Tab-separated table of C-alpha atoms in Angstrom:
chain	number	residue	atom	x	y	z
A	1	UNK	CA	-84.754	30.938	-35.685
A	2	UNK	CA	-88.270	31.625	-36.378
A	3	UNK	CA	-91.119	33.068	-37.983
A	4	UNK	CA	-91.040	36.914	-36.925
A	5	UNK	CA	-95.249	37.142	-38.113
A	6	UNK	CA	-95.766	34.860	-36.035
A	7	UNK	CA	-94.625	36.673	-32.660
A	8	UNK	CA	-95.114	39.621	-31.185
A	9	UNK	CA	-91.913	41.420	-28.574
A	10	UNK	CA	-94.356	40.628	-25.693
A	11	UNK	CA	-94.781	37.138	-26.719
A	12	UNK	CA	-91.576	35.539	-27.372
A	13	UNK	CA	-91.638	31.735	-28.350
A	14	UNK	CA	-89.452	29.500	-26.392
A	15	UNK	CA	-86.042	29.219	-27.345
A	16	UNK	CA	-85.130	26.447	-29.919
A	17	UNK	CA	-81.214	25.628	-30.678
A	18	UNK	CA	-81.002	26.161	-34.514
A	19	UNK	CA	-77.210	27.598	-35.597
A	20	UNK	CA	-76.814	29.043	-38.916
A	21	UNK	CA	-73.662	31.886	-39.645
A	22	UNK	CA	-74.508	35.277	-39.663
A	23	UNK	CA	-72.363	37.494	-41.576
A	24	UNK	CA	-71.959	40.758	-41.221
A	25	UNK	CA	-70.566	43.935	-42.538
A	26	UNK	CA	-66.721	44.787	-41.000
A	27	UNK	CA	-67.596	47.696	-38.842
A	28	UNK	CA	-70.752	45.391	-37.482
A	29	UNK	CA	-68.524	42.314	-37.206
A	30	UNK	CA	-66.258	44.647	-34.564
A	31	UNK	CA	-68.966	45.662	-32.637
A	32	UNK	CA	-70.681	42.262	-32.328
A	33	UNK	CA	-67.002	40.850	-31.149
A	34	UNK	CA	-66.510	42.989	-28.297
A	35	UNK	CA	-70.329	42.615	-26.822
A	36	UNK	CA	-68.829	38.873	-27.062
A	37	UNK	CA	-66.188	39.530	-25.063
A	38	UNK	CA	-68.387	41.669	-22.565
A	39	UNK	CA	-70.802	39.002	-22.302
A	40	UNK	CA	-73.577	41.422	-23.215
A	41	UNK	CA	-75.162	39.997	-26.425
A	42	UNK	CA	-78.492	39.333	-25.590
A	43	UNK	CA	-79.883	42.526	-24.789
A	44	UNK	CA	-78.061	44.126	-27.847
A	45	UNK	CA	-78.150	41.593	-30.523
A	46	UNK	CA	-81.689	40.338	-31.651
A	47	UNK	CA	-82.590	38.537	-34.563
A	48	UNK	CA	-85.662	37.668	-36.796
A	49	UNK	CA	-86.024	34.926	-39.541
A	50	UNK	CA	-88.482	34.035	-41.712
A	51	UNK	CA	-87.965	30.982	-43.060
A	52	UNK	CA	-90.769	31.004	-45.792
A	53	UNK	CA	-89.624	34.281	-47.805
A	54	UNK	CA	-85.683	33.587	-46.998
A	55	UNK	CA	-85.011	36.538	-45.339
A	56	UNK	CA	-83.830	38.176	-42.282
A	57	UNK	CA	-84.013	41.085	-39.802
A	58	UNK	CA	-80.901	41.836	-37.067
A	59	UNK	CA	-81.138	44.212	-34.273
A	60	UNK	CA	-77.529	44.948	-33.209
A	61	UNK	CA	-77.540	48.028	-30.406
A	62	UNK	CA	-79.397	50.572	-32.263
A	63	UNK	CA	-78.643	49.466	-35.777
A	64	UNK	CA	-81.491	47.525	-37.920
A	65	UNK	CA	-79.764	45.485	-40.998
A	66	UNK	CA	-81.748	43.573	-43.154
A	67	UNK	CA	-80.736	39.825	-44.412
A	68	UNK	CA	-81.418	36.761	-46.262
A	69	UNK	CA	-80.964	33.612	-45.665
A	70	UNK	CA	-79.006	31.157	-48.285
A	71	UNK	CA	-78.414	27.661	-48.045
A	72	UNK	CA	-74.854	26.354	-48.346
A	73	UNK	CA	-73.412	23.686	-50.296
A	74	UNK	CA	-71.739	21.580	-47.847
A	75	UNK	CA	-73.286	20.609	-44.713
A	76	UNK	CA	-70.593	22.303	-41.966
A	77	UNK	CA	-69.978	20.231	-38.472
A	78	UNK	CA	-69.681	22.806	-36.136
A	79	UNK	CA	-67.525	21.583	-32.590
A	80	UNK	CA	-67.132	23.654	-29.249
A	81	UNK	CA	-64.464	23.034	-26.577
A	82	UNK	CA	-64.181	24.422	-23.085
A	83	UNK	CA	-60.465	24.250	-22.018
A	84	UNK	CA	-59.237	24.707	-25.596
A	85	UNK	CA	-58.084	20.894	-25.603
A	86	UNK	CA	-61.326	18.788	-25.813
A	87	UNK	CA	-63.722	19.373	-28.608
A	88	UNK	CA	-67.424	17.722	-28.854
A	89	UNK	CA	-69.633	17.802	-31.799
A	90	UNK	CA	-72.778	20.551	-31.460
A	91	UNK	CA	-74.619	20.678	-34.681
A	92	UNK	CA	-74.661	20.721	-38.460
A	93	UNK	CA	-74.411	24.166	-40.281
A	94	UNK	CA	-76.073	24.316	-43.567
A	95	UNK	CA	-77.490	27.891	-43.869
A	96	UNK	CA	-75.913	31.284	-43.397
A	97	UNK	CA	-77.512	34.680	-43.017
A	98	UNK	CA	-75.902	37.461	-45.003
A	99	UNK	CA	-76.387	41.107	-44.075
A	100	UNK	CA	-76.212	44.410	-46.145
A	101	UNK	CA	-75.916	48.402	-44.164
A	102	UNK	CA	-78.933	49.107	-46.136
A	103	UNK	CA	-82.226	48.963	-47.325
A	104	UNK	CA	-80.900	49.535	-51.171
A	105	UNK	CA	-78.159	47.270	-51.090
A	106	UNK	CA	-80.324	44.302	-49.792
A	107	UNK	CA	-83.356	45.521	-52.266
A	108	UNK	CA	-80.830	45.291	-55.411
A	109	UNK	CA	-79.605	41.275	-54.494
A	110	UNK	CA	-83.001	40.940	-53.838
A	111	UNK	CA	-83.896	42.054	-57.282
A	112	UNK	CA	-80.929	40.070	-58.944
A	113	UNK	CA	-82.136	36.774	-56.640
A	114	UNK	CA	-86.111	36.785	-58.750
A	115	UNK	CA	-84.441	36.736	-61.879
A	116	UNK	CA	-82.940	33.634	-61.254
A	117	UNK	CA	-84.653	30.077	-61.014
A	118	UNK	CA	-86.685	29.178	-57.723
A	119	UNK	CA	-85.113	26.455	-57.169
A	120	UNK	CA	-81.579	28.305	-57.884
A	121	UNK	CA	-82.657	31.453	-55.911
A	122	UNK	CA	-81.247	31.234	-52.217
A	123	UNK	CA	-78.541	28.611	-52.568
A	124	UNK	CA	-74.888	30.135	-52.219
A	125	UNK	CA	-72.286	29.128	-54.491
A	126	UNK	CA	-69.276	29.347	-52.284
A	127	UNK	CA	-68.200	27.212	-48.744
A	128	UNK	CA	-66.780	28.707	-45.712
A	129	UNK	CA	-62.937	28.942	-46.456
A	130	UNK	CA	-61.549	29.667	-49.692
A	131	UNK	CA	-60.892	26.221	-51.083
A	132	UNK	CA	-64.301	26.246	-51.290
A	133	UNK	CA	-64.929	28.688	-53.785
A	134	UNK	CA	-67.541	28.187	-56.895
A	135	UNK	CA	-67.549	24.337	-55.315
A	136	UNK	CA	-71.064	24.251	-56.339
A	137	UNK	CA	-70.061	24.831	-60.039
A	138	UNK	CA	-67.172	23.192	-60.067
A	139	UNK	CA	-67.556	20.020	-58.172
A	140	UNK	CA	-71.016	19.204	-58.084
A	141	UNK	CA	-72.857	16.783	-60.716
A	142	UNK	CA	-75.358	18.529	-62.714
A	143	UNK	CA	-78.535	17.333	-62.027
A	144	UNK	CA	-79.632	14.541	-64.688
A	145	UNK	CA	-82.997	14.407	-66.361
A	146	UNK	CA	-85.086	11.531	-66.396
A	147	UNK	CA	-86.538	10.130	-69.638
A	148	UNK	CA	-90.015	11.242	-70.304
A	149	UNK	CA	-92.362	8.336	-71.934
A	150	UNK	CA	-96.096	8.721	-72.353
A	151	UNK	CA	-98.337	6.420	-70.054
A	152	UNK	CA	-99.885	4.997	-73.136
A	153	UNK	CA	-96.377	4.156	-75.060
A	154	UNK	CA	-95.591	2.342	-71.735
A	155	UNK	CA	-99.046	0.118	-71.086
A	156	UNK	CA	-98.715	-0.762	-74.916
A	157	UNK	CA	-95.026	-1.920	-73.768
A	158	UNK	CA	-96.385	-4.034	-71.215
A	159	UNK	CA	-99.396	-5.830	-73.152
A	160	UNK	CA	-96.627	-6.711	-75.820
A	161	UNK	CA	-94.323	-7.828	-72.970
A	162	UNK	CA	-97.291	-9.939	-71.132
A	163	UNK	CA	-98.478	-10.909	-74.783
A	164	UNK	CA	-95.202	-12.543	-75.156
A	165	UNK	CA	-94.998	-14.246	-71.848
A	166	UNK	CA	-98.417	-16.179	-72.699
A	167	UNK	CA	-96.539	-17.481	-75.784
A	168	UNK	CA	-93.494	-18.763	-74.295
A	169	UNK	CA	-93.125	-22.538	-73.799
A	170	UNK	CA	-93.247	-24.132	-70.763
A	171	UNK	CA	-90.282	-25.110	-68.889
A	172	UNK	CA	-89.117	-28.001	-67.086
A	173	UNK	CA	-86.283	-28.332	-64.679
A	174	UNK	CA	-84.629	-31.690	-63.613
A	175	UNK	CA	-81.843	-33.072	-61.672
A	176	UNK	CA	-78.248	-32.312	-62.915
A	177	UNK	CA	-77.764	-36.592	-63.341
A	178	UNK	CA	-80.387	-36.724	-65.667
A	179	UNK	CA	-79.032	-33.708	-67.877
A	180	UNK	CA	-77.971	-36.366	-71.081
A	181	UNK	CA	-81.702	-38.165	-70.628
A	182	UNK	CA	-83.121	-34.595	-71.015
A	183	UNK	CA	-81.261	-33.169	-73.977
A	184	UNK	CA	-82.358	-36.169	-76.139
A	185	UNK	CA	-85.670	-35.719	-75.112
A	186	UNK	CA	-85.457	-31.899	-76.422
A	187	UNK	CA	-83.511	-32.664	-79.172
A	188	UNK	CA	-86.168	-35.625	-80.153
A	189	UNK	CA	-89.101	-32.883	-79.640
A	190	UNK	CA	-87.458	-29.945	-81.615
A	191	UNK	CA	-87.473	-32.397	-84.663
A	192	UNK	CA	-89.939	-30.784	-87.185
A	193	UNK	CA	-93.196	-32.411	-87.653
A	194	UNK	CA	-92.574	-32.661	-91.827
A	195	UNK	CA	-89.506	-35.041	-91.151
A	196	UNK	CA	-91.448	-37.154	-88.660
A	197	UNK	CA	-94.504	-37.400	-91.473
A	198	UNK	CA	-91.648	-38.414	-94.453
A	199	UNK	CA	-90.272	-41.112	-91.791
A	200	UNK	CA	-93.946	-42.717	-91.718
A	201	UNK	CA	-94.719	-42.200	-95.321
A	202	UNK	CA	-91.824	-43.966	-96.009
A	203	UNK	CA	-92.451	-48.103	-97.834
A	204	UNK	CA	-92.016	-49.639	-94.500
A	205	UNK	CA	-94.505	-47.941	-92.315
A	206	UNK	CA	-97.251	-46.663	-94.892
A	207	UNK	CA	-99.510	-48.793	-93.610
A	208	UNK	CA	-99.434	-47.404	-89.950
A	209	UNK	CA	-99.799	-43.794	-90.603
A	210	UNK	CA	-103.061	-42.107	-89.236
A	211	UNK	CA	-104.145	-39.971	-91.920
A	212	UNK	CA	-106.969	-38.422	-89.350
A	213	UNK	CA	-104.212	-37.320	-86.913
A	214	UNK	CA	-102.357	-35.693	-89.954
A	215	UNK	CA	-105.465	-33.662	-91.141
A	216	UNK	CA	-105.551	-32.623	-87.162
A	217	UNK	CA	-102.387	-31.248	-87.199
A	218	UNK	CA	-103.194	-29.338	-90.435
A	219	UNK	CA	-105.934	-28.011	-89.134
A	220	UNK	CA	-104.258	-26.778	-85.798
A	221	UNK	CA	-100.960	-25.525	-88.043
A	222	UNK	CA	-103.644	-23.610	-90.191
A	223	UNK	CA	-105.539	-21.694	-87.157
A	224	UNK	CA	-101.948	-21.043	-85.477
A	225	UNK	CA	-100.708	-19.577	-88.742
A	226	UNK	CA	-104.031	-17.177	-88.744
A	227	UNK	CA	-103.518	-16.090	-85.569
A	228	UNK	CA	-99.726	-15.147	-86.292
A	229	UNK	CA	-100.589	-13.337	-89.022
A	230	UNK	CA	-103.393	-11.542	-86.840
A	231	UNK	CA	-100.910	-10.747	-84.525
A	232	UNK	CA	-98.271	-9.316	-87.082
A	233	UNK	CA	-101.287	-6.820	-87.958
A	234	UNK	CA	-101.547	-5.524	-84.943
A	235	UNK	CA	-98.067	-5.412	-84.454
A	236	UNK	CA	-97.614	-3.435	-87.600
A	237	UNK	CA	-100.690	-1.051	-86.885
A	238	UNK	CA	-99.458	-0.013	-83.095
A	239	UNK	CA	-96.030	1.041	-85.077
A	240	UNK	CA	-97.264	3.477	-87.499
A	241	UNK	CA	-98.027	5.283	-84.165
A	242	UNK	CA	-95.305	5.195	-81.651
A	243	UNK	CA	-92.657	7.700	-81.716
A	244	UNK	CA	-90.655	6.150	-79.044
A	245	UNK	CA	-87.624	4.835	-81.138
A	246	UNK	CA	-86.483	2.195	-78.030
A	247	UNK	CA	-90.521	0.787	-78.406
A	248	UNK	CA	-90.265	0.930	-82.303
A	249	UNK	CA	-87.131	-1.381	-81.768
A	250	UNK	CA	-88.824	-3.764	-80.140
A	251	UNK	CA	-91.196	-3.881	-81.910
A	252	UNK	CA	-89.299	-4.560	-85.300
A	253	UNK	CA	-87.923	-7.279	-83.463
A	254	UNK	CA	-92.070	-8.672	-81.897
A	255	UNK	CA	-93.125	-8.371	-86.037
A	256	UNK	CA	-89.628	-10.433	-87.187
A	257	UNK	CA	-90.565	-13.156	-84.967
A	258	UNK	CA	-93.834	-13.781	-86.016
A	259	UNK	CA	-92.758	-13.546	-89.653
A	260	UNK	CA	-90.422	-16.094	-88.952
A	261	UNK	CA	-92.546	-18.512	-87.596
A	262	UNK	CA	-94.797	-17.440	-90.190
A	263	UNK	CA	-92.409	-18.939	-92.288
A	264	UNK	CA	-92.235	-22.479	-90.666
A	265	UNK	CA	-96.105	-22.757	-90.199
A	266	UNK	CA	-96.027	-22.552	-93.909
A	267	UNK	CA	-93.242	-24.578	-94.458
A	268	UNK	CA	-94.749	-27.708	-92.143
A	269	UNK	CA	-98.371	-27.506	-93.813
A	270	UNK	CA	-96.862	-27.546	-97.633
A	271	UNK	CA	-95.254	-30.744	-96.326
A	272	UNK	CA	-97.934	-31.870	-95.092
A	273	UNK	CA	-100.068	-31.063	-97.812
A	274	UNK	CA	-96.985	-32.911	-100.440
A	275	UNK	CA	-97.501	-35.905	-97.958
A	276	UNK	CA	-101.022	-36.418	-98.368
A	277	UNK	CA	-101.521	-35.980	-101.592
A	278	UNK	CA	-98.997	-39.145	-102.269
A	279	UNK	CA	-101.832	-40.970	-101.303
């Protein structure tokens, strides 16, 4: 099989093994299966391909019959044996060249073959026996379409998704026999800051409260609640213009967050705040 442009009669490339079926019209068929049998095929039977345009040209004694060349659904292993008993593996099949008697009848499925799709144009619906039938429509998977999102939807995505990873808390992993040790240590950190202040205020330890580290941690709770609420804003802004509803999701769920702690920022400074004026 190759390009007939290419080549000229005189100049005939070197052979290359490439099997495809050809398939040809009944009274053709007969005539090709007794040169077979005469062993006289390769002065009468010539063919040209061209791969490019899908089409083909066959030379068969004095008869010209044009061609094209379709692709077939199922890859077909094709096997040859010698004494009828033993049969080795030659090739893979996966194209077939179909012939019309004429010009018209090849220039009409030619004609029918542009209106279709290019990338539906020169594949062949059927197999090779007649299970095979409309396999393509019938037992092949539709082709499924990948979701389209906008390159600016998904860098937005990623600067909320790296935004959050700077917030996280560190983590610490330790041994499995120090598990209990651990879990009161969380549990003795996740104690709100309020509590700890109304512990210390208390009769007993007024006098050993540090009113300067208090007004610290006011100040820091007061410039962490500012930038939550800066945050939020954006948050809120960059939703008003996404269409995506999986992004919008998300970020519903970035701008709850932040409202939340919102909420507890709030919550420890007005304790705070109740703490010092007591004194």
């Amino acid at each position: 099989m190759y390009h007939s442009s290419i080549y000229t009669e005189e100049d005939q490339p070197p052979e290359i093994e490439n099997d495809f079926i050809l398939r040809l019209p009944s009274e053709e068929a007969e005539q090709l299966n007794k040169l077979l049998e005469q062993d006289n095929v390769e002065k009468q039977l010539k063919i040209f391909v061209d791969v490019d345009t899908h089409t083909a040209e066959i030379k068969l004694c004095d008869k010209k019959l044009k061609g094209r060349l379709v692709d077939l659904p199922c890859v077909v292993e094709l096997q040859k044996t010698l004494d009828k008993k033993n049969f080795y593996k030659v090739t893979d099949v996966s194209q077939m060249v179909i012939c019309e008697k004429s010009d018209d009848e090849s220039n009409q499925g030619n004609s029918l073959i542009d209106d279709k799709k290019c990338e539906k144009r020169f594949q062949w619906p059927h197999g090779i026996t007649p299970p095979m039938k409309n396999v393509r429509r019938r037992r092949f998977r539709k082709t499924l379409r990948k979701k389209y999102m906008d390159a600016p939807e998904i860098e937005r995505e990623l600067k909320i998704l790296l935004r959050s990873d700077l917030e996280c808390a560190s983590v610490n992993t330790s041994s499995d026999e120090s598990f209990e040790e651990d879990l009161q240590s969380i549990v003795s950190r996740s104690t709100s800051f309020p509590e700890t202040i109304e512990k210390l205020s208390s009769k007993d330890s007024s006098n050993s409260v540090d009113e300067g580290a208090i007004r610290r941690r006011l100040a820091e709770l007061h410039s962490s609640l500012i930038e939550c609420e800066k945050e939020r804003k954006q948050c809120q802004q960059k939703l008003t213009t996404l269409e995506n509803p999986i992004l919008r999701d998300r970020l519903y769920g970035e701008i709850e967050k932040y409202e939340e702690k919102e909420s507890n920022l709030r919550n420890e400074i007005d304790s705070i705040n109740a703490v010092l004026a007591k004194k």
